[in-house]
mmCIF file of C-alpha atoms in Angstrom:
data_model
loop_
_atom_site.group_PDB
_atom_site.id
_atom_site.type_symbol
_atom_site.label_atom_id
_atom_site.label_comp_id
_atom_site.label_asym_id
_atom_site.label_seq_id
_atom_site.Cartn_x
_atom_site.Cartn_y
_atom_site.Cartn_z
ATOM 1 C CA MET Z 20 -13.291 6.375 55.104
ATOM 2 C CA ALA Z 21 -12.798 7.773 51.729
ATOM 3 C CA THR Z 22 -10.072 10.164 50.695
ATOM 4 C CA LYS Z 23 -10.251 11.646 47.300
ATOM 5 C CA THR Z 24 -7.596 14.285 45.983
ATOM 6 C CA PHE Z 25 -8.457 16.729 43.197
ATOM 7 C CA ARG Z 26 -6.777 19.481 41.357
ATOM 8 C CA VAL Z 27 -7.988 22.654 39.594
ATOM 9 C CA THR Z 28 -5.456 23.913 37.098
ATOM 10 C CA GLY Z 29 -5.156 26.349 34.244
ATOM 11 C CA PHE Z 30 -7.022 29.215 35.683
ATOM 12 C CA THR Z 31 -5.674 32.748 35.107
ATOM 13 C CA LEU Z 32 -4.246 34.325 38.192
ATOM 14 C CA PRO Z 33 -6.553 37.033 39.802
ATOM 15 C CA VAL Z 34 -5.155 39.685 42.118
ATOM 16 C CA ASP Z 35 -7.108 38.386 44.802
ATOM 17 C CA MET Z 36 -5.071 35.386 44.983
ATOM 18 C CA VAL Z 37 -1.418 36.761 44.978
ATOM 19 C CA TYR Z 38 0.087 38.694 47.630
ATOM 20 C CA SER Z 39 2.706 41.574 48.341
ATOM 21 C CA THR Z 40 4.497 42.783 51.497
ATOM 22 C CA THR Z 41 5.410 45.855 49.613
ATOM 23 C CA PRO Z 42 3.396 48.838 50.920
ATOM 24 C CA LYS Z 43 3.610 50.626 47.430
ATOM 25 C CA VAL Z 44 2.009 47.583 45.747
ATOM 26 C CA LEU Z 45 -0.764 47.188 48.283
ATOM 27 C CA VAL Z 46 -1.691 50.690 47.416
ATOM 28 C CA GLN Z 47 -1.318 50.214 43.613
ATOM 29 C CA VAL Z 48 -3.477 47.251 43.354
ATOM 30 C CA PRO Z 49 -6.667 46.944 45.264
ATOM 31 C CA GLY Z 50 -7.592 43.388 46.092
ATOM 32 C CA ILE Z 51 -3.908 42.186 46.396
ATOM 33 C CA LEU Z 52 -3.419 40.416 49.762
ATOM 34 C CA PRO Z 53 -0.777 41.483 52.326
ATOM 35 C CA THR Z 54 0.444 38.040 53.356
ATOM 36 C CA ARG Z 55 1.181 34.594 51.927
ATOM 37 C CA GLU Z 56 -1.131 33.305 54.599
ATOM 38 C CA SER Z 57 -4.070 35.510 53.621
ATOM 39 C CA ALA Z 58 -3.713 34.568 49.832
ATOM 40 C CA THR Z 59 -3.711 30.740 50.846
ATOM 41 C CA SER Z 60 -6.592 31.315 53.109
ATOM 42 C CA PHE Z 61 -8.594 33.181 50.467
ATOM 43 C CA ALA Z 62 -8.082 30.319 47.915
ATOM 44 C CA SER Z 63 -8.856 27.854 50.441
ATOM 45 C CA ARG Z 64 -12.180 29.382 51.625
ATOM 46 C CA LEU Z 65 -13.029 30.061 47.850
ATOM 47 C CA ILE Z 66 -12.712 26.348 46.987
ATOM 48 C CA THR Z 67 -14.140 24.814 50.022
ATOM 49 C CA GLN Z 68 -17.076 27.097 49.823
ATOM 50 C CA ALA Z 69 -17.712 25.984 46.265
ATOM 51 C CA VAL Z 70 -17.475 22.129 47.291
ATOM 52 C CA ILE Z 71 -19.946 22.904 50.164
ATOM 53 C CA ASP Z 72 -22.428 24.678 47.833
ATOM 54 C CA VAL Z 73 -22.429 21.689 45.393
ATOM 55 C CA LEU Z 74 -22.688 19.123 48.132
ATOM 56 C CA GLU Z 75 -25.612 20.996 49.564
ATOM 57 C CA GLN Z 76 -27.286 21.430 46.284
ATOM 58 C CA GLN Z 77 -26.891 17.822 45.826
ATOM 59 C CA GLY Z 78 -28.359 16.996 49.184
ATOM 60 C CA ARG Z 79 -31.440 19.299 48.425
ATOM 61 C CA THR Z 80 -31.962 17.629 45.090
ATOM 62 C CA ALA Z 81 -31.866 14.284 46.939
ATOM 63 C CA GLY Z 82 -34.537 15.571 49.283
ATOM 64 C CA PHE Z 83 -32.366 15.847 52.374
ATOM 65 C CA ASP Z 84 -33.553 18.214 55.059
ATOM 66 C CA ASP Z 85 -31.206 20.614 56.756
ATOM 67 C CA ALA Z 86 -30.361 18.263 59.584
ATOM 68 C CA MET Z 87 -29.372 15.473 57.335
ATOM 69 C CA ILE Z 88 -27.268 17.859 55.332
ATOM 70 C CA SER Z 89 -25.660 19.255 58.433
ATOM 71 C CA ALA Z 90 -24.953 15.577 59.489
ATOM 72 C CA ILE Z 91 -23.100 14.805 55.959
ATOM 73 C CA PHE Z 92 -21.102 17.940 56.461
ATOM 74 C CA GLY Z 93 -20.015 16.802 59.820
ATOM 75 C CA GLN Z 94 -18.710 13.595 58.243
ATOM 76 C CA LEU Z 95 -16.679 15.530 55.745
ATOM 77 C CA SER Z 96 -13.591 17.601 55.753
ATOM 78 C CA VAL Z 97 -12.023 19.648 52.781
ATOM 79 C CA GLN Z 98 -8.216 20.535 53.004
ATOM 80 C CA ILE Z 99 -7.085 22.940 50.248
ATOM 81 C CA SER Z 100 -3.361 23.470 49.182
ATOM 82 C CA TYR Z 101 -2.401 26.364 47.161
ATOM 83 C CA GLU Z 102 1.036 28.083 46.544
ATOM 84 C CA PRO Z 103 0.443 31.875 46.001
ATOM 85 C CA GLN Z 104 2.348 34.158 43.833
ATOM 86 C CA GLU Z 105 4.345 37.014 45.593
ATOM 87 C CA CYS Z 106 4.493 40.338 43.772
ATOM 88 C CA LYS Z 107 7.385 42.386 45.085
ATOM 89 C CA GLU Z 108 6.820 45.057 42.130
ATOM 90 C CA VAL Z 109 3.888 45.441 39.822
ATOM 91 C CA ALA Z 110 3.393 47.014 36.368
ATOM 92 C CA VAL Z 111 -0.390 47.812 36.276
ATOM 93 C CA ASN Z 112 -1.838 48.062 32.639
ATOM 94 C CA ALA Z 113 1.790 49.017 31.569
ATOM 95 C CA ASP Z 114 2.950 49.692 28.196
ATOM 96 C CA LEU Z 115 5.393 46.867 27.780
ATOM 97 C CA LEU Z 116 6.984 48.014 24.586
ATOM 98 C CA ALA Z 117 8.654 50.674 26.868
ATOM 99 C CA GLY Z 118 9.514 48.538 29.776
ATOM 100 C CA ILE Z 119 8.660 48.916 33.546
ATOM 101 C CA SER Z 120 9.909 51.865 35.548
ATOM 102 C CA GLY Z 121 11.122 51.832 38.900
ATOM 103 C CA VAL Z 122 12.469 48.256 38.835
ATOM 104 C CA MET Z 123 15.000 47.555 41.435
ATOM 105 C CA MET Z 124 17.211 44.367 41.478
ATOM 106 C CA ALA Z 125 16.171 43.248 45.012
ATOM 107 C CA MET Z 126 12.471 43.689 44.229
ATOM 108 C CA LYS Z 127 11.782 40.416 42.222
ATOM 109 C CA PRO Z 128 9.401 39.105 40.815
ATOM 110 C CA HIS Z 129 7.799 41.999 39.115
ATOM 111 C CA CYS Z 130 4.093 40.988 38.369
ATOM 112 C CA ILE Z 131 2.653 42.266 35.097
ATOM 113 C CA ILE Z 132 -0.932 42.919 35.793
ATOM 114 C CA VAL Z 133 -3.756 43.661 33.254
ATOM 115 C CA GLY Z 134 -7.116 44.498 34.642
ATOM 116 C CA SER Z 135 -7.467 42.305 37.825
ATOM 117 C CA THR Z 136 -5.281 39.553 36.317
ATOM 118 C CA VAL Z 137 -1.654 38.871 36.844
ATOM 119 C CA THR Z 138 -0.546 37.884 33.417
ATOM 120 C CA SER Z 139 2.998 37.335 33.612
ATOM 121 C CA LEU Z 140 6.285 38.038 35.478
ATOM 122 C CA CYS Z 141 9.660 39.626 34.918
ATOM 123 C CA THR Z 142 12.630 38.576 36.917
ATOM 124 C CA ALA Z 143 14.868 41.018 35.262
ATOM 125 C CA ASP Z 144 17.269 43.227 37.280
ATOM 126 C CA THR Z 145 16.269 46.360 35.174
ATOM 127 C CA GLY Z 146 13.113 47.750 33.717
ATOM 128 C CA GLU Z 147 14.549 47.802 30.304
ATOM 129 C CA MET Z 148 14.782 43.922 30.366
ATOM 130 C CA CYS Z 149 11.009 43.761 31.244
ATOM 131 C CA LYS Z 150 9.733 45.017 28.036
ATOM 132 C CA ILE Z 151 8.609 42.986 24.910
ATOM 133 C CA GLY Z 152 11.446 42.464 22.632
ATOM 134 C CA MET Z 153 14.472 40.309 21.909
ATOM 135 C CA ASN Z 154 15.995 40.530 25.349
ATOM 136 C CA SER Z 155 12.706 40.227 27.218
ATOM 137 C CA MET Z 156 12.804 38.417 30.552
ATOM 138 C CA ILE Z 157 8.857 38.129 30.761
ATOM 139 C CA ALA Z 158 7.768 34.865 31.610
ATOM 140 C CA PRO Z 159 4.364 33.265 32.252
ATOM 141 C CA ILE Z 160 2.971 32.537 35.562
ATOM 142 C CA PRO Z 161 4.400 29.214 36.768
ATOM 143 C CA ALA Z 162 2.117 26.362 36.780
ATOM 144 C CA ASN Z 163 2.166 25.909 40.726
ATOM 145 C CA GLN Z 164 0.718 29.216 40.903
ATOM 146 C CA THR Z 165 -2.403 28.357 38.776
ATOM 147 C CA THR Z 166 -2.950 25.016 40.573
ATOM 148 C CA ILE Z 167 -5.149 24.347 43.555
ATOM 149 C CA SER Z 168 -5.048 21.074 45.015
ATOM 150 C CA GLY Z 169 -7.567 19.593 47.491
ATOM 151 C CA THR Z 170 -8.400 16.607 49.655
ATOM 152 C CA ILE Z 171 -12.031 15.545 50.505
ATOM 153 C CA LYS Z 172 -12.315 13.183 53.234
ATOM 154 C CA THR Z 173 -15.469 11.571 54.343
ATOM 155 C CA THR Z 174 -16.921 8.833 56.619
ATOM 156 C CA ASN Z 175 -20.452 9.153 55.224
ATOM 157 C CA PHE Z 176 -21.618 5.619 54.290
ATOM 158 C CA VAL Z 177 -23.048 6.754 50.949
ATOM 159 C CA MET Z 178 -19.924 8.887 49.808
ATOM 160 C CA VAL Z 179 -17.440 6.250 50.837
ATOM 161 C CA ASN Z 180 -18.789 4.116 48.064
ATOM 162 C CA TRP Z 181 -18.756 6.683 45.441
ATOM 163 C CA SER Z 182 -17.180 5.942 42.150
ATOM 164 C CA ARG Z 183 -14.235 8.063 40.743
ATOM 165 C CA ARG Z 184 -17.025 9.163 38.079
ATOM 166 C CA ILE Z 185 -19.276 10.589 40.820
ATOM 167 C CA TRP Z 186 -16.170 12.221 42.450
ATOM 168 C CA GLN Z 187 -15.186 13.849 39.221
ATOM 169 C CA SER Z 188 -18.797 14.978 38.598
ATOM 170 C CA LEU Z 189 -18.721 16.723 42.042
ATOM 171 C CA VAL Z 190 -15.386 18.432 41.217
ATOM 172 C CA ASN Z 191 -16.607 19.474 37.776
ATOM 173 C CA ARG Z 192 -19.689 21.143 39.445
ATOM 174 C CA THR Z 193 -17.444 22.740 41.968
ATOM 175 C CA LEU Z 194 -15.384 24.407 39.127
ATOM 176 C CA ARG Z 195 -18.712 25.365 37.519
ATOM 177 C CA THR Z 196 -19.773 26.993 40.633
ATOM 178 C CA LEU Z 197 -16.450 29.129 40.508
ATOM 179 C CA THR Z 198 -17.419 30.170 36.933
ATOM 180 C CA LEU Z 199 -20.519 31.639 38.207
ATOM 181 C CA GLY Z 200 -18.810 33.511 41.152
ATOM 182 C CA PRO Z 201 -17.057 36.669 41.668
ATOM 183 C CA LEU Z 202 -13.771 35.400 40.151
ATOM 184 C CA ARG Z 203 -15.906 33.780 37.182
ATOM 185 C CA SER Z 204 -13.592 35.097 34.368
ATOM 186 C CA HIS Z 205 -10.523 33.523 35.854
ATOM 187 C CA PHE Z 206 -11.906 29.946 36.138
ATOM 188 C CA LEU Z 207 -13.399 29.820 32.764
ATOM 189 C CA SER Z 208 -10.279 28.156 31.355
ATOM 190 C CA ALA Z 209 -9.767 25.942 34.342
ATOM 191 C CA VAL Z 210 -9.676 22.066 34.254
ATOM 192 C CA SER Z 211 -10.446 19.966 37.339
ATOM 193 C CA THR Z 212 -9.315 16.315 37.716
ATOM 194 C CA VAL Z 213 -9.722 13.632 40.427
ATOM 195 C CA ASP Z 214 -6.789 11.488 41.308
#
């Protein structure tokens, strides 16, 4: 059996991969997910499907028929780990020179969203502290929220003997597949690595 771990890092955070349990936020931000589990599941499906697409394409290029490709997938498992960002409050396309209105102490973090991207967070107790300036409490998205880790396990006799270079090529093509998908702009700056 071969087990390879990989990471995709440095992507911009789409609202499709964050969650909020605040009803007002769910109405304000189409695409934001209602639970931590749904955000984790979304990221897992996204990456797993990209890996499968790349392996299927590789199998077809090698001349494998559907039965052979299906057999290879039967010898393969992909597990994804992702820590989604929670947005208790949001400022959507807000003027951050003026601060964020409606900020309440118990509703942290406040996600600052531009278009379909969560660009930064504010953990201040008041909206006045969530404006650009000397006392700003605006921070970048934590690195763990822009990192997806994965593990590919296989018992396929060919894949078991793949070099690290071949695995890296697979993960690079997986990332390229993401840059062609519906969240393409979010993955353009991402980097993939195989451990």
